[in-house]
PDB file of C-alpha atoms in Angstrom:
ATOM      1  CA  MET O   1     -20.616 -17.761 -14.905  1.00  0.00           C
ATOM      2  CA  VAL O   2     -21.981 -16.324 -18.479  1.00  0.00           C
ATOM      3  CA  GLY O   3     -24.976 -14.090 -17.500  1.00  0.00           C
ATOM      4  CA  ASP O   4     -23.786 -13.681 -13.565  1.00  0.00           C
ATOM      5  CA  THR O   5     -24.523  -9.979 -12.756  1.00  0.00           C
ATOM      6  CA  ILE O   6     -23.778  -7.915  -9.722  1.00  0.00           C
ATOM      7  CA  SER O   7     -24.798  -4.011  -8.883  1.00  0.00           C
ATOM      8  CA  VAL O   8     -22.887  -1.540  -6.776  1.00  0.00           C
ATOM      9  CA  VAL O   9     -24.390   1.825  -5.435  1.00  0.00           C
ATOM     10  CA  VAL O  10     -21.627   4.277  -5.063  1.00  0.00           C
ATOM     11  CA  PRO O  11     -23.266   7.381  -2.972  1.00  0.00           C
ATOM     12  CA  GLY O  12     -21.740  10.533  -3.187  1.00  0.00           C
ATOM     13  CA  GLU O  13     -20.622  12.865  -6.061  1.00  0.00           C
ATOM     14  CA  PRO O  14     -18.872  10.990  -8.659  1.00  0.00           C
ATOM     15  CA  ILE O  15     -15.219  12.199  -8.535  1.00  0.00           C
ATOM     16  CA  PRO O  16     -13.670  12.224 -12.509  1.00  0.00           C
ATOM     17  CA  LYS O  17     -10.315  10.644 -13.026  1.00  0.00           C
ATOM     18  CA  GLU O  18      -7.697  13.335 -12.888  1.00  0.00           C
ATOM     19  CA  ARG O  19      -3.848  13.555 -14.871  1.00  0.00           C
ATOM     20  CA  PRO O  20      -1.126  12.034 -12.818  1.00  0.00           C
ATOM     21  CA  ARG O  21       0.685  15.135 -11.079  1.00  0.00           C
ATOM     22  CA  PHE O  22       4.570  15.770 -11.342  1.00  0.00           C
ATOM     23  CA  GLY O  23       6.187  16.725  -7.924  1.00  0.00           C
ATOM     24  CA  ARG O  24       8.739  19.473  -7.147  1.00  0.00           C
ATOM     25  CA  ARG O  25      11.159  16.687  -6.906  1.00  0.00           C
ATOM     26  CA  GLY O  26      10.137  14.833 -10.253  1.00  0.00           C
ATOM     27  CA  ASN O  27       7.317  12.251  -8.552  1.00  0.00           C
ATOM     28  CA  VAL O  28       4.446  11.124 -10.122  1.00  0.00           C
ATOM     29  CA  TYR O  29       1.696  11.469  -7.733  1.00  0.00           C
ATOM     30  CA  THR O  30      -2.335  10.835  -8.414  1.00  0.00           C
ATOM     31  CA  PRO O  31      -4.457  14.102  -7.244  1.00  0.00           C
ATOM     32  CA  LYS O  32      -5.989  13.247  -3.947  1.00  0.00           C
ATOM     33  CA  ALA O  33      -9.597  13.869  -4.730  1.00  0.00           C
ATOM     34  CA  THR O  34      -9.288  10.974  -7.201  1.00  0.00           C
ATOM     35  CA  GLU O  35      -7.495   8.600  -4.447  1.00  0.00           C
ATOM     36  CA  ALA O  36     -10.330   9.216  -2.198  1.00  0.00           C
ATOM     37  CA  TYR O  37     -13.001   8.766  -4.527  1.00  0.00           C
ATOM     38  CA  GLU O  38     -11.306   5.531  -5.759  1.00  0.00           C
ATOM     39  CA  ARG O  39     -10.935   4.272  -2.055  1.00  0.00           C
ATOM     40  CA  GLY O  40     -14.436   5.041  -1.827  1.00  0.00           C
ATOM     41  CA  VAL O  41     -15.461   2.774  -4.939  1.00  0.00           C
ATOM     42  CA  GLY O  42     -13.470   0.190  -4.109  1.00  0.00           C
ATOM     43  CA  GLN O  43     -15.023  -0.085  -0.224  1.00  0.00           C
ATOM     44  CA  CYS O  44     -18.580   0.009  -2.278  1.00  0.00           C
ATOM     45  CA  VAL O  45     -17.003  -2.812  -4.325  1.00  0.00           C
ATOM     46  CA  MET O  46     -15.866  -5.121  -1.988  1.00  0.00           C
ATOM     47  CA  ALA O  47     -19.055  -4.630   0.236  1.00  0.00           C
ATOM     48  CA  ALA O  48     -21.040  -5.476  -2.572  1.00  0.00           C
ATOM     49  CA  LEU O  49     -18.967  -8.759  -3.427  1.00  0.00           C
ATOM     50  CA  GLY O  50     -19.212  -9.866  -0.011  1.00  0.00           C
ATOM     51  CA  ARG O  51     -23.240  -9.562  -0.326  1.00  0.00           C
ATOM     52  CA  TRP O  52     -23.104 -11.304  -3.947  1.00  0.00           C
ATOM     53  CA  LYS O  53     -20.318 -13.951  -2.331  1.00  0.00           C
ATOM     54  CA  THR O  54     -23.020 -14.898   0.630  1.00  0.00           C
ATOM     55  CA  VAL O  55     -26.439 -15.263  -1.196  1.00  0.00           C
ATOM     56  CA  ARG O  56     -24.597 -17.178  -4.050  1.00  0.00           C
ATOM     57  CA  ARG O  57     -22.303 -19.361  -2.334  1.00  0.00           C
ATOM     58  CA  ARG O  58     -19.496 -18.769  -4.622  1.00  0.00           C
ATOM     59  CA  ASN O  59     -16.654 -16.297  -5.604  1.00  0.00           C
ATOM     60  CA  TRP O  60     -17.228 -13.517  -7.983  1.00  0.00           C
ATOM     61  CA  PRO O  61     -15.695 -14.627 -11.551  1.00  0.00           C
ATOM     62  CA  SER O  62     -13.286 -12.095 -11.709  1.00  0.00           C
ATOM     63  CA  ASP O  63     -11.381 -13.013 -14.259  1.00  0.00           C
ATOM     64  CA  ALA O  64     -14.295 -13.069 -16.802  1.00  0.00           C
ATOM     65  CA  ARG O  65     -14.996 -10.582 -19.484  1.00  0.00           C
ATOM     66  CA  PHE O  66     -17.806  -7.984 -18.687  1.00  0.00           C
ATOM     67  CA  SER O  67     -20.398  -5.628 -20.066  1.00  0.00           C
ATOM     68  CA  VAL O  68     -20.455  -2.571 -17.668  1.00  0.00           C
ATOM     69  CA  GLU O  69     -23.067   0.101 -17.335  1.00  0.00           C
ATOM     70  CA  ILE O  70     -22.334   3.058 -15.093  1.00  0.00           C
ATOM     71  CA  THR O  71     -25.041   5.893 -14.518  1.00  0.00           C
ATOM     72  CA  PHE O  72     -24.285   8.768 -12.763  1.00  0.00           C
ATOM     73  CA  ALA O  73     -25.471  12.234 -11.406  1.00  0.00           C
ATOM     74  CA  ARG O  74     -24.280  14.815  -9.800  1.00  0.00           C
ATOM     75  CA  GLN O  75     -25.105  17.370  -7.529  1.00  0.00           C
ATOM     76  CA  SER O  76     -22.518  20.002  -9.090  1.00  0.00           C
ATOM     77  CA  GLU O  77     -23.415  21.883 -12.121  1.00  0.00           C
ATOM     78  CA  LYS O  78     -19.445  21.520 -12.728  1.00  0.00           C
ATOM     79  CA  ALA O  79     -18.693  19.606 -16.200  1.00  0.00           C
ATOM     80  CA  ALA O  80     -17.425  15.972 -15.862  1.00  0.00           C
ATOM     81  CA  ASP O  81     -16.921  13.908 -18.743  1.00  0.00           C
ATOM     82  CA  CYS O  82     -18.166  10.587 -19.013  1.00  0.00           C
ATOM     83  CA  ASP O  83     -15.185   9.077 -20.119  1.00  0.00           C
ATOM     84  CA  ASN O  84     -13.076  10.369 -16.949  1.00  0.00           C
ATOM     85  CA  ILE O  85     -15.943   9.159 -14.558  1.00  0.00           C
ATOM     86  CA  ALA O  86     -15.790   5.449 -16.310  1.00  0.00           C
ATOM     87  CA  LYS O  87     -12.153   5.558 -15.723  1.00  0.00           C
ATOM     88  CA  ALA O  88     -11.750   6.343 -12.153  1.00  0.00           C
ATOM     89  CA  ILE O  89     -14.814   3.929 -11.460  1.00  0.00           C
ATOM     90  CA  ALA O  90     -12.730   1.186 -13.838  1.00  0.00           C
ATOM     91  CA  ASP O  91      -9.559   1.868 -11.946  1.00  0.00           C
ATOM     92  CA  ALA O  92     -10.768   1.572  -8.359  1.00  0.00           C
ATOM     93  CA  ALA O  93     -12.990  -1.810  -9.114  1.00  0.00           C
ATOM     94  CA  GLN O  94      -9.735  -3.863 -10.501  1.00  0.00           C
ATOM     95  CA  GLY O  95      -7.598  -6.100  -8.479  1.00  0.00           C
ATOM     96  CA  PRO O  96      -7.297  -9.368  -6.793  1.00  0.00           C
ATOM     97  CA  ALA O  97     -10.573  -8.281  -4.652  1.00  0.00           C
ATOM     98  CA  GLY O  98     -12.161  -6.062  -7.455  1.00  0.00           C
ATOM     99  CA  LEU O  99     -15.245  -6.641  -9.731  1.00  0.00           C
ATOM    100  CA  TRP O 100     -11.948  -7.479 -12.415  1.00  0.00           C
ATOM    101  CA  LEU O 101      -8.210  -8.259 -12.289  1.00  0.00           C
ATOM    102  CA  ASN O 102      -7.613  -5.628 -15.061  1.00  0.00           C
ATOM    103  CA  ASP O 103      -9.791  -3.301 -16.631  1.00  0.00           C
ATOM    104  CA  GLU O 104      -8.981  -4.501 -19.981  1.00  0.00           C
ATOM    105  CA  GLN O 105     -11.662  -7.042 -19.486  1.00  0.00           C
ATOM    106  CA  ILE O 106     -14.518  -4.966 -20.191  1.00  0.00           C
ATOM    107  CA  ASP O 107     -15.454  -5.605 -23.386  1.00  0.00           C
ATOM    108  CA  ARG O 108     -18.495  -3.153 -23.722  1.00  0.00           C
ATOM    109  CA  LEU O 109     -18.679  -0.190 -21.661  1.00  0.00           C
ATOM    110  CA  LEU O 110     -22.326   2.139 -21.638  1.00  0.00           C
ATOM    111  CA  VAL O 111     -21.565   5.515 -19.500  1.00  0.00           C
ATOM    112  CA  ILE O 112     -24.894   7.039 -18.783  1.00  0.00           C
ATOM    113  CA  ARG O 113     -25.405  10.942 -17.058  1.00  0.00           C
ATOM    114  CA  CYS O 114     -27.812  11.861 -15.456  1.00  0.00           C
ATOM    115  CA  PRO O 115     -28.476  15.887 -16.170  1.00  0.00           C
ATOM    116  CA  GLY O 116     -28.462  17.875 -13.286  1.00  0.00           C
ATOM    117  CA  PRO O 117     -27.847  19.059 -10.515  1.00  0.00           C
ATOM    118  CA  HIS O 118     -29.580  16.813  -8.790  1.00  0.00           C
ATOM    119  CA  GLU O 119     -30.180  16.408  -5.152  1.00  0.00           C
ATOM    120  CA  LYS O 120     -28.655  13.330  -4.277  1.00  0.00           C
ATOM    121  CA  ALA O 121     -25.404  12.356  -6.257  1.00  0.00           C
ATOM    122  CA  TYR O 122     -24.293   8.607  -6.732  1.00  0.00           C
ATOM    123  CA  ALA O 123     -22.695   6.572  -9.067  1.00  0.00           C
ATOM    124  CA  THR O 124     -24.314   2.822 -10.255  1.00  0.00           C
ATOM    125  CA  ILE O 125     -22.232  -0.066 -11.641  1.00  0.00           C
ATOM    126  CA  GLU O 126     -23.990  -2.924 -13.189  1.00  0.00           C
ATOM    127  CA  VAL O 127     -21.784  -5.759 -14.698  1.00  0.00           C
ATOM    128  CA  THR O 128     -22.447  -8.458 -16.294  1.00  0.00           C
ATOM    129  CA  VAL O 129     -20.754 -11.745 -16.952  1.00  0.00           C
ATOM    130  CA  ILE O 130     -20.531 -12.223 -21.024  1.00  0.00           C
ATOM    131  CA  ARG O 131     -18.341 -14.700 -21.375  1.00  0.00           C
ATOM    132  CA  ASP O 132     -16.062 -17.157 -18.953  1.00  0.00           C
ATOM    133  CA  GLY O 133     -12.906 -16.551 -17.784  1.00  0.00           C
ATOM    134  CA  GLU O 134      -9.584 -16.874 -19.866  1.00  0.00           C
ATOM    135  CA  PRO O 135      -6.304 -15.654 -19.063  1.00  0.00           C
ATOM    136  CA  VAL O 136      -5.523 -12.031 -18.609  1.00  0.00           C
ATOM    137  CA  GLN O 137      -2.526 -10.725 -19.818  1.00  0.00           C
ATOM    138  CA  ASN O 138      -1.438  -7.486 -18.750  1.00  0.00           C
ATOM    139  CA  ALA O 139       1.110  -5.343 -20.784  1.00  0.00           C
ATOM    140  CA  ALA O 140       3.957  -7.031 -19.408  1.00  0.00           C
ATOM    141  CA  THR O 141       2.956 -10.850 -19.441  1.00  0.00           C
ATOM    142  CA  ARG O 142       2.436  -9.813 -23.463  1.00  0.00           C
ATOM    143  CA  ALA O 143       6.233  -8.316 -23.488  1.00  0.00           C
ATOM    144  CA  LYS O 144       7.238 -11.574 -21.887  1.00  0.00           C
ATOM    145  CA  GLY O 145       5.881 -13.939 -24.674  1.00  0.00           C
ATOM    146  CA  LYS O 146       7.118 -11.271 -27.841  1.00  0.00           C
ATOM    147  CA  ARG O 147      11.051 -12.231 -26.313  1.00  0.00           C
TER     148      ARG O 147
END
């Protein structure tokens, strides 16, 4: 429903999404640090969705359109691009058990970096439904429709 909001707190150092790597045999893989961070974000998302469903007695509308605000603080002084942090979180929070089915459902995105270093590293994700669900078309679905 429009106006529904959920908050997710992800403790720990936010890790920017790294580019895919090419293996020696030509295979493409995601770097281990990115995989581990996305897995951790996914676990935090699932826990928050479970709490949301328990309180509201209904499922989160993962087929809606969203406004997302990501705030993060790092312990490290090493530079991290805001857009790469946001991409790691957006990718980790998508899917049938996620906040959205596909990150293209995000119509508004605000990313706030808290200049640091900080004693505790974290990321918070505030998601608000701004439009009720519509069919989500991924690239494969759009390609079928053009034939």
